mmCIF file of C-alpha atoms and ligand atoms in Angstrom:
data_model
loop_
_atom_site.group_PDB
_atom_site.id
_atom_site.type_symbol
_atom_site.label_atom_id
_atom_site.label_comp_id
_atom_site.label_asym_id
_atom_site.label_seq_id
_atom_site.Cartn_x
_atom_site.Cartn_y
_atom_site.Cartn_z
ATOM 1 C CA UNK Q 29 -10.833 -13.196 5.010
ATOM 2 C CA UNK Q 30 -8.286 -10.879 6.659
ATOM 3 C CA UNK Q 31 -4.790 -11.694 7.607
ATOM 4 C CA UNK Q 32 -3.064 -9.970 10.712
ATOM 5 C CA UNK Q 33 0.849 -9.968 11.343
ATOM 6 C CA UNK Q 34 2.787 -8.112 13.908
ATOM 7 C CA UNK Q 35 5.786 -6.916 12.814
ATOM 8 C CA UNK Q 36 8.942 -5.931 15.613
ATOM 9 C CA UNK Q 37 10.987 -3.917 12.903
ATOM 10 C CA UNK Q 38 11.102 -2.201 9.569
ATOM 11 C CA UNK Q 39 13.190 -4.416 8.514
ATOM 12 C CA UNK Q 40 10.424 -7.349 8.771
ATOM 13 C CA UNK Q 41 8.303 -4.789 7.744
ATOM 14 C CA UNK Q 42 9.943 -4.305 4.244
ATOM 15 C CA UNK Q 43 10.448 -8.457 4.047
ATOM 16 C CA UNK Q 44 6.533 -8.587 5.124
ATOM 17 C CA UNK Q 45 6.039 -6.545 1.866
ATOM 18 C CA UNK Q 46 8.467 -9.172 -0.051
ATOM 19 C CA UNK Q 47 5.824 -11.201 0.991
ATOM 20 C CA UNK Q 48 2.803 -9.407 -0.149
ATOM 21 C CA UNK Q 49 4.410 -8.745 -3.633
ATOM 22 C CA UNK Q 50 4.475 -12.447 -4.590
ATOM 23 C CA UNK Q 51 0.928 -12.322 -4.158
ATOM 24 C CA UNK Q 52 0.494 -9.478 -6.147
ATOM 25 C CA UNK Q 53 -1.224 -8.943 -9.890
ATOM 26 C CA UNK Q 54 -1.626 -6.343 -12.840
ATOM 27 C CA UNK Q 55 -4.725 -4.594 -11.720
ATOM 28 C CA UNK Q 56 -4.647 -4.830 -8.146
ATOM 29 C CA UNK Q 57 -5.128 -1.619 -6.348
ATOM 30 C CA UNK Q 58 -4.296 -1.856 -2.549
ATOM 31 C CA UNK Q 59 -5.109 0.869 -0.478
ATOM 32 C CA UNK Q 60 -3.209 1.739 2.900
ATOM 33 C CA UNK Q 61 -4.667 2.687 6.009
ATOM 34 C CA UNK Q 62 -2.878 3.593 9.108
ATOM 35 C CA UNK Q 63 -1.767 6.997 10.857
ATOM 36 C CA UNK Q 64 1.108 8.911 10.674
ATOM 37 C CA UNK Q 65 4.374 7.110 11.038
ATOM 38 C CA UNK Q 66 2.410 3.432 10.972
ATOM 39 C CA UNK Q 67 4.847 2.424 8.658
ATOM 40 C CA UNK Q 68 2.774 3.007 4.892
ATOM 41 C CA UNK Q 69 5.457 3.708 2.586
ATOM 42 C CA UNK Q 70 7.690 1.232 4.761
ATOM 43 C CA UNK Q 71 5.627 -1.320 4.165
ATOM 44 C CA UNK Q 72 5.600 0.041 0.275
ATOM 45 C CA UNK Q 73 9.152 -0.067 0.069
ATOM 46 C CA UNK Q 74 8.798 -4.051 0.417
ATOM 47 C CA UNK Q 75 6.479 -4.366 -1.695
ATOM 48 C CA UNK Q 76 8.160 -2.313 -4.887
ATOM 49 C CA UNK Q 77 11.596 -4.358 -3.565
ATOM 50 C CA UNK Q 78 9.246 -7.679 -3.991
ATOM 51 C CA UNK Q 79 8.075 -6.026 -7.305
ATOM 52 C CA UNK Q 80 11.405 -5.597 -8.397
ATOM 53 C CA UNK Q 81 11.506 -2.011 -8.643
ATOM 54 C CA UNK Q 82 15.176 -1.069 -8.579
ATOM 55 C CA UNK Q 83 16.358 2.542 -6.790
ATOM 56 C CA UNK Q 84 14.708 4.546 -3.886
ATOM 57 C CA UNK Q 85 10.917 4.479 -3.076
ATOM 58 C CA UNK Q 86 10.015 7.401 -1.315
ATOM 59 C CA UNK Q 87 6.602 9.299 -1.062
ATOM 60 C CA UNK Q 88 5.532 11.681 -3.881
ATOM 61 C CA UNK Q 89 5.501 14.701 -2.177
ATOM 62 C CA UNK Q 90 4.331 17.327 -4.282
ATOM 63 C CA UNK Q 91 2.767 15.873 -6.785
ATOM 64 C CA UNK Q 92 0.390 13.425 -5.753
ATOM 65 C CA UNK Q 93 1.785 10.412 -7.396
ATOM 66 C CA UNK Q 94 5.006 8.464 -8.555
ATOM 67 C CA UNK Q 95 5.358 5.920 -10.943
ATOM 68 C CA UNK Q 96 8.036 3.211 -10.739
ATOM 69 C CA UNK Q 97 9.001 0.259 -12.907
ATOM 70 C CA UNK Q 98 9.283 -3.165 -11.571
ATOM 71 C CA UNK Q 99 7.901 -6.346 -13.096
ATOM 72 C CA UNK Q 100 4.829 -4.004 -13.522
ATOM 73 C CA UNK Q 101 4.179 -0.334 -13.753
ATOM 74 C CA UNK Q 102 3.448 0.713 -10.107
ATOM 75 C CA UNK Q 103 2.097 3.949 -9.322
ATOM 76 C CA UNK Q 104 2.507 4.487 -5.909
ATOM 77 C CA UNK Q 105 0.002 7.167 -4.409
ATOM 78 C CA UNK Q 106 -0.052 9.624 -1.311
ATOM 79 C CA UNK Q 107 -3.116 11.321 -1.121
ATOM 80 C CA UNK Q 108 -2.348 12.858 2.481
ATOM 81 C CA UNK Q 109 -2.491 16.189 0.950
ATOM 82 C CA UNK Q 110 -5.225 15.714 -0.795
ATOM 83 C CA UNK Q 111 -7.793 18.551 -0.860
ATOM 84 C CA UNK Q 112 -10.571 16.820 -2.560
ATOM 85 C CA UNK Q 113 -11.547 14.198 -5.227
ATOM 86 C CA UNK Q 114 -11.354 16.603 -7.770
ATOM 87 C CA UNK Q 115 -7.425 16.260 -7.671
ATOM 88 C CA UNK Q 116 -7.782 13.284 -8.312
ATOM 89 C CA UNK Q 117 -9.846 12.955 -11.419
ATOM 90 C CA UNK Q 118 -6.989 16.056 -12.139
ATOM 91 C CA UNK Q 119 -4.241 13.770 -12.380
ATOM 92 C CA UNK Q 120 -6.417 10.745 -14.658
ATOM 93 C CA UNK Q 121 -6.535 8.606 -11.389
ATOM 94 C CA UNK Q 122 -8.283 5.967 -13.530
ATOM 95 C CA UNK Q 123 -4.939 5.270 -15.713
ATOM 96 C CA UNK Q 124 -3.935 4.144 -12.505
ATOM 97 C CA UNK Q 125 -6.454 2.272 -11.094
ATOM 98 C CA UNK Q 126 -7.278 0.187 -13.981
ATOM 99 C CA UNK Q 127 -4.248 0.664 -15.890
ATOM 100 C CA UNK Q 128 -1.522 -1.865 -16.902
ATOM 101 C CA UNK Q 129 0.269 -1.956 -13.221
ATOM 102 C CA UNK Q 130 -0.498 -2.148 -9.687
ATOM 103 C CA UNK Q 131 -1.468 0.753 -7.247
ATOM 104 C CA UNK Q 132 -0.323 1.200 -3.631
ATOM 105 C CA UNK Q 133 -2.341 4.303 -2.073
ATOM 106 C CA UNK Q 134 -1.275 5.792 1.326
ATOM 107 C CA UNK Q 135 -4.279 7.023 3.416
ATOM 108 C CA UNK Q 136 -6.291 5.289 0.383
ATOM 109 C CA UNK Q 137 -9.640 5.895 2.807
ATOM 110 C CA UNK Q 138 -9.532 8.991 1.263
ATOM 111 C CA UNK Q 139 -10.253 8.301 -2.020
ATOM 112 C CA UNK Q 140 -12.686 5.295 -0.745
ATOM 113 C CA UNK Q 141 -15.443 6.038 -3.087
ATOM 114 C CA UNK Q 142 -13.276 6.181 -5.910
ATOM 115 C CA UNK Q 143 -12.051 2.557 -5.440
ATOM 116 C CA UNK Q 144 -13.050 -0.349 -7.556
ATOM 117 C CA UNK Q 145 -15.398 -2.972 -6.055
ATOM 118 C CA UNK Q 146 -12.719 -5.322 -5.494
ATOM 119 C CA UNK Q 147 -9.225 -3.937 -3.575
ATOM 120 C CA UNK Q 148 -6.617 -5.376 -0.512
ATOM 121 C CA UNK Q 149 -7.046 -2.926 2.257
ATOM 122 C CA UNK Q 150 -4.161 -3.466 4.477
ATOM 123 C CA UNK Q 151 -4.592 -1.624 8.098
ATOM 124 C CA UNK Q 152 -1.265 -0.432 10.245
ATOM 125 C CA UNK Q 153 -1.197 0.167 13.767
ATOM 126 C CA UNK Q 154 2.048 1.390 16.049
ATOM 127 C CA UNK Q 155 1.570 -0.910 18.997
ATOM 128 C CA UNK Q 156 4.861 0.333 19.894
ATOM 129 C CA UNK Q 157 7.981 2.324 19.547
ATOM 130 C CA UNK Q 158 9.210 -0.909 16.822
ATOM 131 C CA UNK Q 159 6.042 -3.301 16.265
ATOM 132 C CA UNK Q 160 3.426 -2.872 13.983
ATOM 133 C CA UNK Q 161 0.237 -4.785 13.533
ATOM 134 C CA UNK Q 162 -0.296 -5.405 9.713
ATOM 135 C CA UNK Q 163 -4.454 -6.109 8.880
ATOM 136 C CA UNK Q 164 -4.346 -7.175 5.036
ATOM 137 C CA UNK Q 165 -7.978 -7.735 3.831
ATOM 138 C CA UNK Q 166 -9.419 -8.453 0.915
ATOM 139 C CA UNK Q 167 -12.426 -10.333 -0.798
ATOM 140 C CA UNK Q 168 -9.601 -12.901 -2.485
ATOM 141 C CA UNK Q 169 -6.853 -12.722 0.717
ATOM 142 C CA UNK Q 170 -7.756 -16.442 1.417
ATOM 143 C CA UNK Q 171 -6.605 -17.829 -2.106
ATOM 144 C CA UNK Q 172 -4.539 -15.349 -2.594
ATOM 145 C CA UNK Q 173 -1.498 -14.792 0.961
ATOM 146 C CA UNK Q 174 -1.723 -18.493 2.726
ATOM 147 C CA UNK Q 175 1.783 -17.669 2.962
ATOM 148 C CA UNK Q 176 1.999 -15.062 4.969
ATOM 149 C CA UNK Q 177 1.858 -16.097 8.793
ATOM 150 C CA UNK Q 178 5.270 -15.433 10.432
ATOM 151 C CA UNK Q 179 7.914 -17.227 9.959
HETATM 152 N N1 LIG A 204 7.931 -2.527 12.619
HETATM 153 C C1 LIG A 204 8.050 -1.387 11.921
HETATM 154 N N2 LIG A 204 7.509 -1.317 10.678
HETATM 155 C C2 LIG A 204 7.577 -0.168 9.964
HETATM 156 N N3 LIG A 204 8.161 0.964 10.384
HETATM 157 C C3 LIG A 204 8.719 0.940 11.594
HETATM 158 C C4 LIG A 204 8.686 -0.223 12.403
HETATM 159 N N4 LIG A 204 9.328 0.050 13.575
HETATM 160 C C5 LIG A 204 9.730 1.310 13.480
HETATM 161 N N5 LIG A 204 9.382 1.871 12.315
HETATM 162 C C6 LIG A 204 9.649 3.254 11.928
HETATM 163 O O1 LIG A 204 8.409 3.919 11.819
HETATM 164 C C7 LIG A 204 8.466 4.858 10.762
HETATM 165 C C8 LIG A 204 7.414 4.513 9.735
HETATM 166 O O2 LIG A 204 7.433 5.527 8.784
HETATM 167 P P1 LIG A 204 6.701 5.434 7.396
HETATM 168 O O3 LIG A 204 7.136 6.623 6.630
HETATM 169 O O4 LIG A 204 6.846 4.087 6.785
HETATM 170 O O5 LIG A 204 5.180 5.594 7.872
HETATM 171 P P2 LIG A 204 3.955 6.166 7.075
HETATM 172 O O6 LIG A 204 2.773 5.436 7.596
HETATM 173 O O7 LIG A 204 4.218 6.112 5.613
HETATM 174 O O8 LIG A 204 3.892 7.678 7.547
HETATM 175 P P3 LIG A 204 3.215 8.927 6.817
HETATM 176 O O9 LIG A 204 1.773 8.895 7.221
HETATM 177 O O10 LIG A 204 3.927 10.095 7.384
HETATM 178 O O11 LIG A 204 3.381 8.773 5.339
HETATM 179 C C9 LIG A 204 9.872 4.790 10.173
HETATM 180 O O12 LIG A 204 10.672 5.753 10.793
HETATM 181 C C10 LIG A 204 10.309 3.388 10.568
HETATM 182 O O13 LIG A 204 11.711 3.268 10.689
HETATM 183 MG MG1 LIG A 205 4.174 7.523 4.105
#
């Protein structure tokens, strides 16, 4: 099942998010696929706002994840500087995947092998200067973001 939404702003990018986060659970990882400037940690920013994660979401930069307190623990990765898998098993990337919270991973098709069997992949494309196509897909989407065609 796959859900796609086109999205004219970041505004209804972050509200798309909003969205997502209702459908959200402890233990979901969702990984984030798109190229640079797609609108990732955008679309993030909605999703920790949905999550109810008070303050400012921005990338981690230099370390290769941050953690933030909403509802949930999330621990929001960025592995676009990541050199190789073994950074990852560096920083005790399981804590996050099947810890107590809910992971968002930018350029998560990095660490694709590493994912559990069961994860939203949600695809961004710039179609243009402001719209975005959003893919969201996952084994559950159908039960789990009726909601989410616009308006
Ligand atoms: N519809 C839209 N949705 C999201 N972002 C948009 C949209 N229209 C314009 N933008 C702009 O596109 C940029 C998206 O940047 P953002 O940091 O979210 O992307 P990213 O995919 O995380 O990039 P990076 O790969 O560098 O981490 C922002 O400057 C944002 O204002
Ligand atoms: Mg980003």
């Amino acid at each position: 099942m796959k859900s796609t939404i086109v999205t004219e702003s970041p505004e209804e990018t972050i509200s798309l998010g909003e969205r997502i986060a209702t459908s959200l659970r402890k233990g979901d990882v969702v990984s984030l696929i798109g190229e640079l400037g797609s609108g990732k940690t955008t679309l993030i920013q909605g999703i920790c706002k949905g999550l109810g994660v008070k303050g400012y979401v921005t990338s981690p930069t230099f370390v290769l994840v941050n953690i933030y307190q909403g509802r949930v623990p999330v621990y929001h990765l960025d592995l676009f500087r990541l050199r190789g898998l073994q950074e990852l098993e560096g920083i005790g990337y399981e804590d996050y995947l099947y810890g107590e919270g809910i992971a968002l991973i930018e350029w998560g098709e990095k660490m694709r092998e590493l994912l559990p069997p069961t994860y939203i992949e949600i695809q961004l494309k710039r179609l243009a200067p402001d719209r975005r196509e959003v893919i969201i897909k996952g084994l559950t989407s159908k039960d789990r973001f009726p909601p989410l065609i616009k308006n």
